[in-house]
Short mmCIF file of C-alpha atoms in Angstrom, two decimals:
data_model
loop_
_atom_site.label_atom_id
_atom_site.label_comp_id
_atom_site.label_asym_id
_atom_site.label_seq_id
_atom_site.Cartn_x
_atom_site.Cartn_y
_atom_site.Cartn_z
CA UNK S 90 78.04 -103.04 77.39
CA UNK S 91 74.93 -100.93 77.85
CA UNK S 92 75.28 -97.70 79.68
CA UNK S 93 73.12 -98.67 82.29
CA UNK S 94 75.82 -101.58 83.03
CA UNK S 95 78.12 -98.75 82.22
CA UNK S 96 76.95 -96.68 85.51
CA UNK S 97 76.68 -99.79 87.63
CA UNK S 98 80.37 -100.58 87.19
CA UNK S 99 81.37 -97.00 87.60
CA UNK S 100 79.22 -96.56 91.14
CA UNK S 101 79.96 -99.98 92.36
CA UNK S 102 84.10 -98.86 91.97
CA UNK S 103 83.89 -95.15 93.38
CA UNK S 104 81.62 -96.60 96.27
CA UNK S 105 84.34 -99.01 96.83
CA UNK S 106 87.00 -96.54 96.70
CA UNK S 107 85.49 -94.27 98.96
CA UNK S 108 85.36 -97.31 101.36
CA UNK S 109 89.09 -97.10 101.47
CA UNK S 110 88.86 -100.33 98.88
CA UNK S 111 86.99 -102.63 101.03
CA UNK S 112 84.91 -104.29 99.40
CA UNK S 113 82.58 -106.12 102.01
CA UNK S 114 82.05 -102.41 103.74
CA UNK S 115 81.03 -101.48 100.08
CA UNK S 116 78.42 -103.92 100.20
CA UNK S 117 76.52 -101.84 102.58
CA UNK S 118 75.55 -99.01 101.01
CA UNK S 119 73.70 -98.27 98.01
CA UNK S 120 73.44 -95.65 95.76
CA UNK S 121 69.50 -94.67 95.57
CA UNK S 122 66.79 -92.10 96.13
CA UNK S 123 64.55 -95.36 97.60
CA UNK S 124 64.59 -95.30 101.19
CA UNK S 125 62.96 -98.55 101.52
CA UNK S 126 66.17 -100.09 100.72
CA UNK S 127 67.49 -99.28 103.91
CA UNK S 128 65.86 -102.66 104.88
CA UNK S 129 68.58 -104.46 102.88
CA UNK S 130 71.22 -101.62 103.25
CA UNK S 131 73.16 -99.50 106.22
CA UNK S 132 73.54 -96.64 104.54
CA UNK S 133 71.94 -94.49 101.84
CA UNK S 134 73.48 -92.53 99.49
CA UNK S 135 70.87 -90.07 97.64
CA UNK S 136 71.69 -89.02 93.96
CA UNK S 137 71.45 -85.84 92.71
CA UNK S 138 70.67 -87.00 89.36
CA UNK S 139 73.42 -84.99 87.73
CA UNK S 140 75.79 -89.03 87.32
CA UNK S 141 75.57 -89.90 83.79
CA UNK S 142 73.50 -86.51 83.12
CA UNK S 143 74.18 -82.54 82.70
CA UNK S 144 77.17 -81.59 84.79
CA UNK S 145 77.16 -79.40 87.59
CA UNK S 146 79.74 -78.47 90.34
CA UNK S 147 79.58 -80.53 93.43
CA UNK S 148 78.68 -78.59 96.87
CA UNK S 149 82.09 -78.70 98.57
CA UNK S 150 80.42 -78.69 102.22
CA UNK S 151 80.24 -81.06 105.24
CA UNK S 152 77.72 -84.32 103.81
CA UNK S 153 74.14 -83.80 105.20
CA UNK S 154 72.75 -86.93 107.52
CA UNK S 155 70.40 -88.64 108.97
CA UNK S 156 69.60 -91.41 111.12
CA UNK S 157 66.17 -92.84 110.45
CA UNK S 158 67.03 -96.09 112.60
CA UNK S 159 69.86 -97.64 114.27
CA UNK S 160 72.42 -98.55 112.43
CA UNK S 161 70.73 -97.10 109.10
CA UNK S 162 72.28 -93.51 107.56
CA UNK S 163 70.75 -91.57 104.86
CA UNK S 164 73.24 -89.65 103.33
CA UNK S 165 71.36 -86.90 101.37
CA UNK S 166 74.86 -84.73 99.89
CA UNK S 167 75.78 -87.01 96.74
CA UNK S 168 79.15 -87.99 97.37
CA UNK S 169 79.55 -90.16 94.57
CA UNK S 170 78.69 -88.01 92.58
CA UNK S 171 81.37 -85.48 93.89
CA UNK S 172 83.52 -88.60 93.68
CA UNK S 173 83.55 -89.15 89.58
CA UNK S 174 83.54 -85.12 89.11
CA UNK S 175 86.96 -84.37 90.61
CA UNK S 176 88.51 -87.83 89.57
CA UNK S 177 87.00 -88.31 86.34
CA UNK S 178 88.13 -84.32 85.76
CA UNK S 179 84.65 -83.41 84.18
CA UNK S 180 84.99 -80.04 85.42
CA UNK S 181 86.97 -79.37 81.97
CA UNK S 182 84.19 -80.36 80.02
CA UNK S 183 82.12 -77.24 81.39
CA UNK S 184 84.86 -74.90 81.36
CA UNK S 185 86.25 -73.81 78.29
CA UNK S 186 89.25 -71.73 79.47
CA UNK S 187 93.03 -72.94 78.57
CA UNK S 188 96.11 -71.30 79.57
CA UNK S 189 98.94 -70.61 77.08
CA UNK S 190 100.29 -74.30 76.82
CA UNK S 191 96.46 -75.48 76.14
CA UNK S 192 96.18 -76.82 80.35
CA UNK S 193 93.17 -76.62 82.27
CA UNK S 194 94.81 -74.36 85.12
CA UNK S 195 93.95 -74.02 88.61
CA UNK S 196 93.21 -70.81 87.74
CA UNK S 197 90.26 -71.65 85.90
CA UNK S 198 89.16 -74.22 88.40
CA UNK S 199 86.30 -74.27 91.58
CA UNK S 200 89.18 -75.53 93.47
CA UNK S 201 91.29 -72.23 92.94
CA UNK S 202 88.85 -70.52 94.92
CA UNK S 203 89.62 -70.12 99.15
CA UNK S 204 92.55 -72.50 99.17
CA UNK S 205 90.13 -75.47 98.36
CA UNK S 206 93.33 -76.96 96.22
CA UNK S 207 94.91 -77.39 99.80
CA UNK S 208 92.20 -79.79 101.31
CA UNK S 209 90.91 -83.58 99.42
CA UNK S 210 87.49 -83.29 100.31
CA UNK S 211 87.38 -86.98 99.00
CA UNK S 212 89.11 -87.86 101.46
CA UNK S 213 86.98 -86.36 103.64
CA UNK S 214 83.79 -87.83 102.28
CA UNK S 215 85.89 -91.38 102.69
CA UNK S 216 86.75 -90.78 106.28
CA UNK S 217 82.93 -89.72 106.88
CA UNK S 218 81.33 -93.01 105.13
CA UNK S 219 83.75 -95.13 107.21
CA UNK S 220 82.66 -93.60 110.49
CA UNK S 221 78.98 -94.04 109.43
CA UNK S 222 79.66 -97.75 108.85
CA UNK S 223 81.46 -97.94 112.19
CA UNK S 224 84.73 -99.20 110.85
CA UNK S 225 88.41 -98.48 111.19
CA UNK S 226 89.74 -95.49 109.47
CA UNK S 227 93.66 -96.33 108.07
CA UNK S 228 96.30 -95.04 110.83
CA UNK S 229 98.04 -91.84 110.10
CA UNK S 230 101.20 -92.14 107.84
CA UNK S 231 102.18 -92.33 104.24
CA UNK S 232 100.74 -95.29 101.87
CA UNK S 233 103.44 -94.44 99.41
CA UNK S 234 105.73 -92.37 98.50
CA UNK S 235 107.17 -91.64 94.79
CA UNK S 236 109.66 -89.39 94.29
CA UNK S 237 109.58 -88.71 90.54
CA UNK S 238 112.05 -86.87 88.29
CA UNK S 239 111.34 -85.73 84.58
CA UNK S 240 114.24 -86.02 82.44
CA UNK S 241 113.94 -83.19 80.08
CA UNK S 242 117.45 -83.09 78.92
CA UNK S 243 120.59 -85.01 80.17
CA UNK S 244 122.81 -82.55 79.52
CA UNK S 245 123.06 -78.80 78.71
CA UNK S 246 126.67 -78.38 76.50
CA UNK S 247 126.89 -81.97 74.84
CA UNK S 248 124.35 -81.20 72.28
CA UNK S 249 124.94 -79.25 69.09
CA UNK S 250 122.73 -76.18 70.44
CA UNK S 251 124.14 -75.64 74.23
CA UNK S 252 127.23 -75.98 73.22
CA UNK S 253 127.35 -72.83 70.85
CA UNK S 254 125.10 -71.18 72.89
CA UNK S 255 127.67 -71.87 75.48
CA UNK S 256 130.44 -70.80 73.92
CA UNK S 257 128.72 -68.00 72.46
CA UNK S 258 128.13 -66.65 76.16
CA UNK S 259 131.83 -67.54 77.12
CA UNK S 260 131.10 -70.50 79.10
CA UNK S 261 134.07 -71.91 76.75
CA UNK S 262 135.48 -74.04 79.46
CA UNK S 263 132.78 -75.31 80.91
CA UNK S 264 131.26 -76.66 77.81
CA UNK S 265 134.78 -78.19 76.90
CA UNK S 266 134.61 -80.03 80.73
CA UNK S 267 131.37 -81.19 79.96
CA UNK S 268 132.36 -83.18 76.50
CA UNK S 269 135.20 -84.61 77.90
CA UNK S 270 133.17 -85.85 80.45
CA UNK S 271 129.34 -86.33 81.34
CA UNK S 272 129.65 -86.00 84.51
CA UNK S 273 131.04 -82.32 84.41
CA UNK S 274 128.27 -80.74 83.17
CA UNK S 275 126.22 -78.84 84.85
CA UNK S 276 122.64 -80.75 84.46
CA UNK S 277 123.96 -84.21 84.97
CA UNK S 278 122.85 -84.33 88.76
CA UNK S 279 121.43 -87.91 88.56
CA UNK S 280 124.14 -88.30 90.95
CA UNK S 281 123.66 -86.29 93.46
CA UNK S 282 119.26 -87.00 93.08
CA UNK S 283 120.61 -90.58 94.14
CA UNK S 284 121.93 -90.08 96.88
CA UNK S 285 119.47 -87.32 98.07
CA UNK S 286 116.34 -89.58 97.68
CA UNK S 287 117.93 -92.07 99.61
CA UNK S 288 117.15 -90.15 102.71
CA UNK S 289 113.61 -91.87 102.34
CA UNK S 290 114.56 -95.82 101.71
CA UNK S 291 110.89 -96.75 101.28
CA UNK S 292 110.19 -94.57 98.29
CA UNK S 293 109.97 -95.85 94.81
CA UNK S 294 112.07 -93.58 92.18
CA UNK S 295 110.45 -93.08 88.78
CA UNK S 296 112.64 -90.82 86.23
CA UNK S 297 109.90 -90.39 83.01
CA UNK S 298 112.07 -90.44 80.02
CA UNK S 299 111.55 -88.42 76.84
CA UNK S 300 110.87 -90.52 73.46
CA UNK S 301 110.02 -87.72 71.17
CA UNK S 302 111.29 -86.08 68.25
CA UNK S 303 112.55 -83.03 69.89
CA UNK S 304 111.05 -80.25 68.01
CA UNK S 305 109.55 -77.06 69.43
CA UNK S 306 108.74 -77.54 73.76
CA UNK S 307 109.95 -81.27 73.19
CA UNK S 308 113.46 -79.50 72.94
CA UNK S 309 116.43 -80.86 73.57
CA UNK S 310 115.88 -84.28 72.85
CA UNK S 311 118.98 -86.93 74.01
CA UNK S 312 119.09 -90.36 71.65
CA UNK S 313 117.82 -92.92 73.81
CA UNK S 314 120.35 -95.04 71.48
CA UNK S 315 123.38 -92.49 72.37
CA UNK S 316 126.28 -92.94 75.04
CA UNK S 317 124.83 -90.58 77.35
CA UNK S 318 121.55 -92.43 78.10
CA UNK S 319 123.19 -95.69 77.72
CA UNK S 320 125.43 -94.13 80.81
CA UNK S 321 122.48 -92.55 82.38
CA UNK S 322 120.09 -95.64 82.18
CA UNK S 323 123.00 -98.19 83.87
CA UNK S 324 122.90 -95.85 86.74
CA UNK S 325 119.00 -95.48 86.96
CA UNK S 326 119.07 -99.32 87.10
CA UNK S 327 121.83 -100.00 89.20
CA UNK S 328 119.93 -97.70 92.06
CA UNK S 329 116.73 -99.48 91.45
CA UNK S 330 115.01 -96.43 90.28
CA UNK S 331 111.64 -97.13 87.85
CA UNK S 332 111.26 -95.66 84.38
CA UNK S 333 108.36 -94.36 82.62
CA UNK S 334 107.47 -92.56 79.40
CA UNK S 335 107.37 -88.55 79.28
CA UNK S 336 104.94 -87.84 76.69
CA UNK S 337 105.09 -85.26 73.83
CA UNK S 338 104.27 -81.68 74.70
CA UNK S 339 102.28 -81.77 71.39
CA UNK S 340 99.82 -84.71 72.21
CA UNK S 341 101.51 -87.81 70.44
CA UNK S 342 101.62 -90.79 72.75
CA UNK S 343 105.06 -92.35 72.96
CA UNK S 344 105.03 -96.38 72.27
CA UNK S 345 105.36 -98.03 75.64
CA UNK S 346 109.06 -98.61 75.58
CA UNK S 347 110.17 -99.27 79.30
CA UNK S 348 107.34 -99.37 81.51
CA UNK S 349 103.61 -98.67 81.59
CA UNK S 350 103.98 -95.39 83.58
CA UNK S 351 103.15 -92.34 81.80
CA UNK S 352 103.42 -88.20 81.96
CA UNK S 353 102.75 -85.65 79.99
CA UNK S 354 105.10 -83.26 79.40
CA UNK S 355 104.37 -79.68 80.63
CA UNK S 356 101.81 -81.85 82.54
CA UNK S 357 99.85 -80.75 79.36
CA UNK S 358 97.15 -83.42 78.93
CA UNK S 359 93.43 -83.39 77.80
CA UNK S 360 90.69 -85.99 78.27
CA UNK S 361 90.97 -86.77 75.01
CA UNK S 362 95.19 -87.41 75.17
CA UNK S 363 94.01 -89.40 78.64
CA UNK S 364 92.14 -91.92 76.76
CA UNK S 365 94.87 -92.60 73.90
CA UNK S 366 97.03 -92.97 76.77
CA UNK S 367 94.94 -95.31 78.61
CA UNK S 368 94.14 -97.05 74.87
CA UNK S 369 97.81 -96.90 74.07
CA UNK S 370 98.19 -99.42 76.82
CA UNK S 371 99.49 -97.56 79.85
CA UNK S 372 98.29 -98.17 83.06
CA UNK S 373 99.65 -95.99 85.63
CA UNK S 374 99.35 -91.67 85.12
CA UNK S 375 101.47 -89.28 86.97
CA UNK S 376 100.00 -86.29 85.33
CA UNK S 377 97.61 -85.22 87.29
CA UNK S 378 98.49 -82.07 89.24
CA UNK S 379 98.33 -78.28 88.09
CA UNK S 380 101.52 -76.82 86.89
CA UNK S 381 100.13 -73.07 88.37
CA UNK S 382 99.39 -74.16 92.09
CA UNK S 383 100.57 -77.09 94.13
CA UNK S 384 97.49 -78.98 95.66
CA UNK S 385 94.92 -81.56 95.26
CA UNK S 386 93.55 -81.52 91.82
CA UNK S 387 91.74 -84.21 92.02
CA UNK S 388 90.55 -83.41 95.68
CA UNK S 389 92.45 -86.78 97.24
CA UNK S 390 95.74 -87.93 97.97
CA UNK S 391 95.13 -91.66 97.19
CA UNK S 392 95.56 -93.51 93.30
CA UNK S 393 92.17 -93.98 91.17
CA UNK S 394 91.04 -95.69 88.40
CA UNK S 395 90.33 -92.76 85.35
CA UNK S 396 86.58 -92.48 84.80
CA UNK S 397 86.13 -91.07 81.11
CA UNK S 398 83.80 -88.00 81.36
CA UNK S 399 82.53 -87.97 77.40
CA UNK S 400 82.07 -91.89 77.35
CA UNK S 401 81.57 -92.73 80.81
CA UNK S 402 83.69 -95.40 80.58
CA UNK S 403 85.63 -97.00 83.76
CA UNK S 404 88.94 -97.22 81.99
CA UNK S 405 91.64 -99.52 83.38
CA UNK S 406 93.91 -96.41 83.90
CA UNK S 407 95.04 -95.73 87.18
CA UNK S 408 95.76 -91.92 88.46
CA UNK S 409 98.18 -91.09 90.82
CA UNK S 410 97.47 -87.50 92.28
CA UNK S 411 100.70 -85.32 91.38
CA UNK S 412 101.46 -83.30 94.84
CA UNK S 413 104.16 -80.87 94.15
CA UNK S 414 105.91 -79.89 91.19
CA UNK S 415 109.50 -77.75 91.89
CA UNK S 416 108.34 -75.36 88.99
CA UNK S 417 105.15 -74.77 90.24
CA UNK S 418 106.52 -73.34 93.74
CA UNK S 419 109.31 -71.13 92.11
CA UNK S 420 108.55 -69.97 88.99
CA UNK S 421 107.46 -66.32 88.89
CA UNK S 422 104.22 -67.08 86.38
CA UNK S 423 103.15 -69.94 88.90
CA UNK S 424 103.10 -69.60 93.05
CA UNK S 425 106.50 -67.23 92.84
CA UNK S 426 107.21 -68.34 96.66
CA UNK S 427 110.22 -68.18 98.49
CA UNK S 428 112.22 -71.20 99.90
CA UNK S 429 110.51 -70.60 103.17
CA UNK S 430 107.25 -70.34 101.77
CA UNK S 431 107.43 -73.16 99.62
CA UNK S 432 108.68 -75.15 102.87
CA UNK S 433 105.49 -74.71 104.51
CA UNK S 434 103.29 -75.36 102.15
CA UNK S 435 104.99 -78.53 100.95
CA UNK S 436 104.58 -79.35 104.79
CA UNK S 437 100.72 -78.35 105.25
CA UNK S 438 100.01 -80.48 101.97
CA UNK S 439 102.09 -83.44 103.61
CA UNK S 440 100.44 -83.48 106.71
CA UNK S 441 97.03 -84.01 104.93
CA UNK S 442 98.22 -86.57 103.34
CA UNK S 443 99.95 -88.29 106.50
CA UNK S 444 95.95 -87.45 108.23
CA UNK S 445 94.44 -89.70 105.02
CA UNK S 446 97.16 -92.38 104.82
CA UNK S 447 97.30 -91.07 101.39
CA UNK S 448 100.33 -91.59 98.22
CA UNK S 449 102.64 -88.89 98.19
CA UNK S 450 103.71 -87.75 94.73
CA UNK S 451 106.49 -85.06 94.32
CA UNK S 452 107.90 -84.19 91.01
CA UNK S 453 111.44 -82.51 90.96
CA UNK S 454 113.43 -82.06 87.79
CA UNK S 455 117.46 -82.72 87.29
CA UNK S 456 117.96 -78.98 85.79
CA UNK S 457 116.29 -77.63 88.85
CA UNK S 458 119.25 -78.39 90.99
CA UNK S 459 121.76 -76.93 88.77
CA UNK S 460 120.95 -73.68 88.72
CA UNK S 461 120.76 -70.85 91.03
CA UNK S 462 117.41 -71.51 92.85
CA UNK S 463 116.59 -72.68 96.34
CA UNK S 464 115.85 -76.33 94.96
CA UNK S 465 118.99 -77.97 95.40
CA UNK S 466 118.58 -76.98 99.66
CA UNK S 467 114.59 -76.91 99.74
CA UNK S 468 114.40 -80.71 97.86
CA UNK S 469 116.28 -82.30 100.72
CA UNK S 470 114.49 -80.88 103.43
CA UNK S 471 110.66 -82.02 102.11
CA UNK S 472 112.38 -85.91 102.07
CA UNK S 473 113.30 -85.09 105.23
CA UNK S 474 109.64 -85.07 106.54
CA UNK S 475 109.18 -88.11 104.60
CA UNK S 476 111.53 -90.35 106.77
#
C-alpha cells in the first residue's frame, strides 16, 4: 500500500471517529485546503500540513469557523490533525525525556501543563463537528465501564522469598496461616474485589495476568501451572471476570495465552513495544494512561484504533484510554493525594466522561487493598458513582 493510500485510510478512520463512528455523517466532510469542495461537502476541514509531515504540537484552543453558506462550515483549526497526535502518541517522538522506568511521563508532556490532562479535548472537537453537521450528540452516561485489576503477585508468604522475608520480620504466624491456606494471606483479596465490583453489574472485569519469567521488576512471578492460579483462575471464571496478558516490565511480549487483551507492566510501553504488541496479535490495549498523573493521555475517554507514528500505519490495535490507576493517586513520587483528594478528582474525571458518553477505565491492584492505605475504603466509593 502506497503512503498516499496510507493517509487516506488513516483520515477517512479519525474523521469517522470524531463523528462518534457514524459513518454516513463522515461522509460529509472532507479533509482539504480546497474550498470549492464545499459544493460536494458540508463541512471543511483545513490541514495544517504537519499529517504525514514534521510534527508539531496541536493548538489546544476552541476550533476556528466559518460559515461561507448555509449549511456549509469551514473549519480552519486542524482537528484531525490534533486527532492522530494525541491518539497515535507522536508527541514521544519529539520529546526525548524518560523517567526512571524508561515511560514517557506526564511530566514531560503538553498535557501536564494547566490541568490539560483533566479535559479530552477530542472529545470536544467530536462534540463540535457533530453540532456543525446538525446531528445528535450521544446522551450523557457511561458507554462502558471496565474495572481492571493487575495481578502482580497472588500471594505475599507462599513463595520462597516472602516467606523468609516474613519470618525474618517476625510475621512467623502469619506466613504459617497463609501456607496452610491461600486464602489467609494477606494479598489474596480476589475475594473481597468480587464482591466489591459487583456494586456496578454492567461492568466487564479484566484481571491481566503475568506470563513472565520473574526476574528483576517482573518479581514475584506465580506458575500459571501451580495450585494457586489453578485456584485463582476457577474463581476469576466462575464470576465471569475477563483475562488478559500483563506484559514484561522489560519489553518482551508474552504469547497470547488467554485472551487478546494486553498491558504493560509498570504501564511501561514504547511505540516500538506497541507495534510488537499489535504484530504479536493482540487487539485490545489497556496501557494507555500515565502512571505520574491520573487523566486523559490520549485527550478522550472513548477506545481508538492505534495509528503508528514512525510508519503511519492504521494498525488493527484498539486503545482503550486508562483513567485512573490506585498507584498513581497515592504514591508519594506520583499525585501523593489524600483519600479525599483522590475522591474528587476520580469524580471530576468521571463526570467528563459521563458529559462524552465515554469508556471508563480504572485500574486497581489486589496488593493495594491489603495494606494500610485508603484503597480498600476509597475503591468502593468511585464504583459507587458508577451505579
Amino acid at each position: 500500500m502506497s503512503k498516499y493510500e496510507n493517509m487516506n485510510d488513516i483520515v477517512n478512520y479519525l474523521i469517522t471517529w470524531l463523528c462518534y463512528g457514524d459513518e454516513e455523517a463522515a461522509k460529509r466532510v472532507v479533509y482539504t485546503a480546497d474550498e470549492k469542495e464545499l459544493e460536494q461537502y458540508d463541512v471543511i476541514i483545513v490541514p495544517n500540513g504537519h499529517l504525514g509531515n514534521d510534527l508539531v504540537v496541536p493548538e489546544l484552543k476552541h476550533p476556528e469557523v466559518e460559515f461561507p453558506a448555509k449549511g456549509k462550515a469551514v473549519v480552519r483549526t486542524d482537528i484531525v490533525y490534533a486527532a492522530f497526535f494525541f491518539t497515535s502518541r507522536a508527541e514521544e517522538l519529539m520529546v526525548t525525556d524518560r523517567d526512571e522506568h524508561g515511560r514517557f511521563a506526564a511530566r514531560f508532556s503538553i498535557l501536564s501543563q494547566k490541568s490539560r490532562l483533566q479535559i479530552p479535548r477530542l472529545d470536544e472537537y467530536a462534540r463540535f463537528l457533530m453540532k456543525i453537521l446538525d446531528l445528535p450528540l450521544p446522551e450523557p452516561g457511561f458507554n462502558h465501564i471496565y474495572l481492571t485489576h493487575d495481578v502482580d503477585s497472588i500471594s505475599q508468604y507462599r513463595h520462597l522469598r516472602g516467606a523468609v522475608g516474613g519470618i525474618l520480620r517476625g510475621e512467623t504466624k502469619q506466613v504459617w496461616q497463609a501456607l496452610l491456606d491461600l486464602h489467609r494471606d494477606p494479598l489474596y483479596t480476589f475475594p473481597w474485589i468480587i464482591d466489591t465490583d459487583r456494586q456496578v453489574p454492567r461492568a466487564e472485569t479484566i484481571y491481566f495476568i503475568k506470563n513472565t519469567p520473574g526476574k528483576g521488576y517482573d518479581y514475584p512471578q506465580y506458575r500459571l501451572w501451580g495450585r494457586d492460579w489453578r485456584q485463582l483462575k476457577k474463581l476469576l471464571r466462575h464470576n465471569n471476570a475477563y483475562l488478559g496478558i500483563h506484559g514484561s516490565y522489560y519489553g518482551s511480549i508474552p504469547p497470547i495465552k488467554y485472551s487478546r487483551m494486553y498491558r504493560a507492566h509498570y504501564l511501561r510501553c514504547s511505540i516500538d513495544q506497541m507495534q510488537r504488541v499489535a504484530d504479536a496479535g493482540y487487539t485490545d490495549d489497556f496501557t494507555m494512561g500515565f502512571a505520574d498523573q491520573a487523566g486523559f493521555r490520549l485527550q478522550t475517554t472513548r477506545a481508538v484504533r492505534w495509528i503508528n507514528p514512525k510508519t503511519m500505519e492504521l494498525t488493527r490495535l484498539t486503545l482503550h484510554p486508562l483513567l485512573v490507576m490506585d498507584n498513581t493517586l497515592s504514591q508519594t513520587n506520583y499525585m501523593n493525594l489524600g483519600e479525599d483528594e483522590s475522591y474528587f478528582l476520580c469524580e471530576r474525571l468521571l463526570d467528563k466522561v459521563k458529559t462524552h458518553h465515554g469508556d471508563v477505565c480504572l485500574l486497581w491492584h489486589n496488593n493495594s487493598f491489603a495494606d494500610d492505605s485508603y484503597h480498600r475504603s476509597l475503591y468502593p466509593k468511585i464504583l459507587e458513582m458508577l451505579r
